Amino acid sequence: MEKLNSVPENKKCVLISPPEFGKYAPRNLLSLVGYLESKGYPSAVIPLSYYLDFDPGYSPETLRAVLADIIDKNDPLVIGVSCMTSDIYSGKRILEICKELNENIVTLMGGIHPT
């Protein structure tokens, strides 16, 4: 029973906002991170537009390199992507790349389209 009350030290959650150029900050993900942090789960919001230098013509190699860097620096157990209908294919690709980089990461998708 004691094991059920313990939290692993490396319980990290990374929430990713797909590249959306000219849009607002991902306030929905910021709210979720606030809740996760209040429950003791170290979390981060990653707005990919920022990390891709707001370049809508980014290459697949650049996306993979950015995601590899995010995974290396955060060592997450969970990666979530928030998607609207217009982001569904890029969100799916982001999660596929994350699994290719580390098959042990739990990936999930939320937001308006999936839910």
C-alpha angles and dihedrals in degrees: 000000000000090000090061090060096050122090119211113247093233097056101140130157124196117196115198129201109206118237107287112167119210094010134116131273114280097259091166091061092044089056091050092049090051090055094045091048091050088056092051100260112131105227141171138200115220116193100197093201088068094048091047090054091247089286112148089193096062116149126239088244091056091050091050091048092050092048091047089053092049091050093046093050098043104030090206127195092201132032120189129186124202113214140185118195092268090055100046098104095045090045091052091049092049091055092046091053092047090053091048090053094046119005091192094066114104108230127198139170127215139160135087100319102045096040 
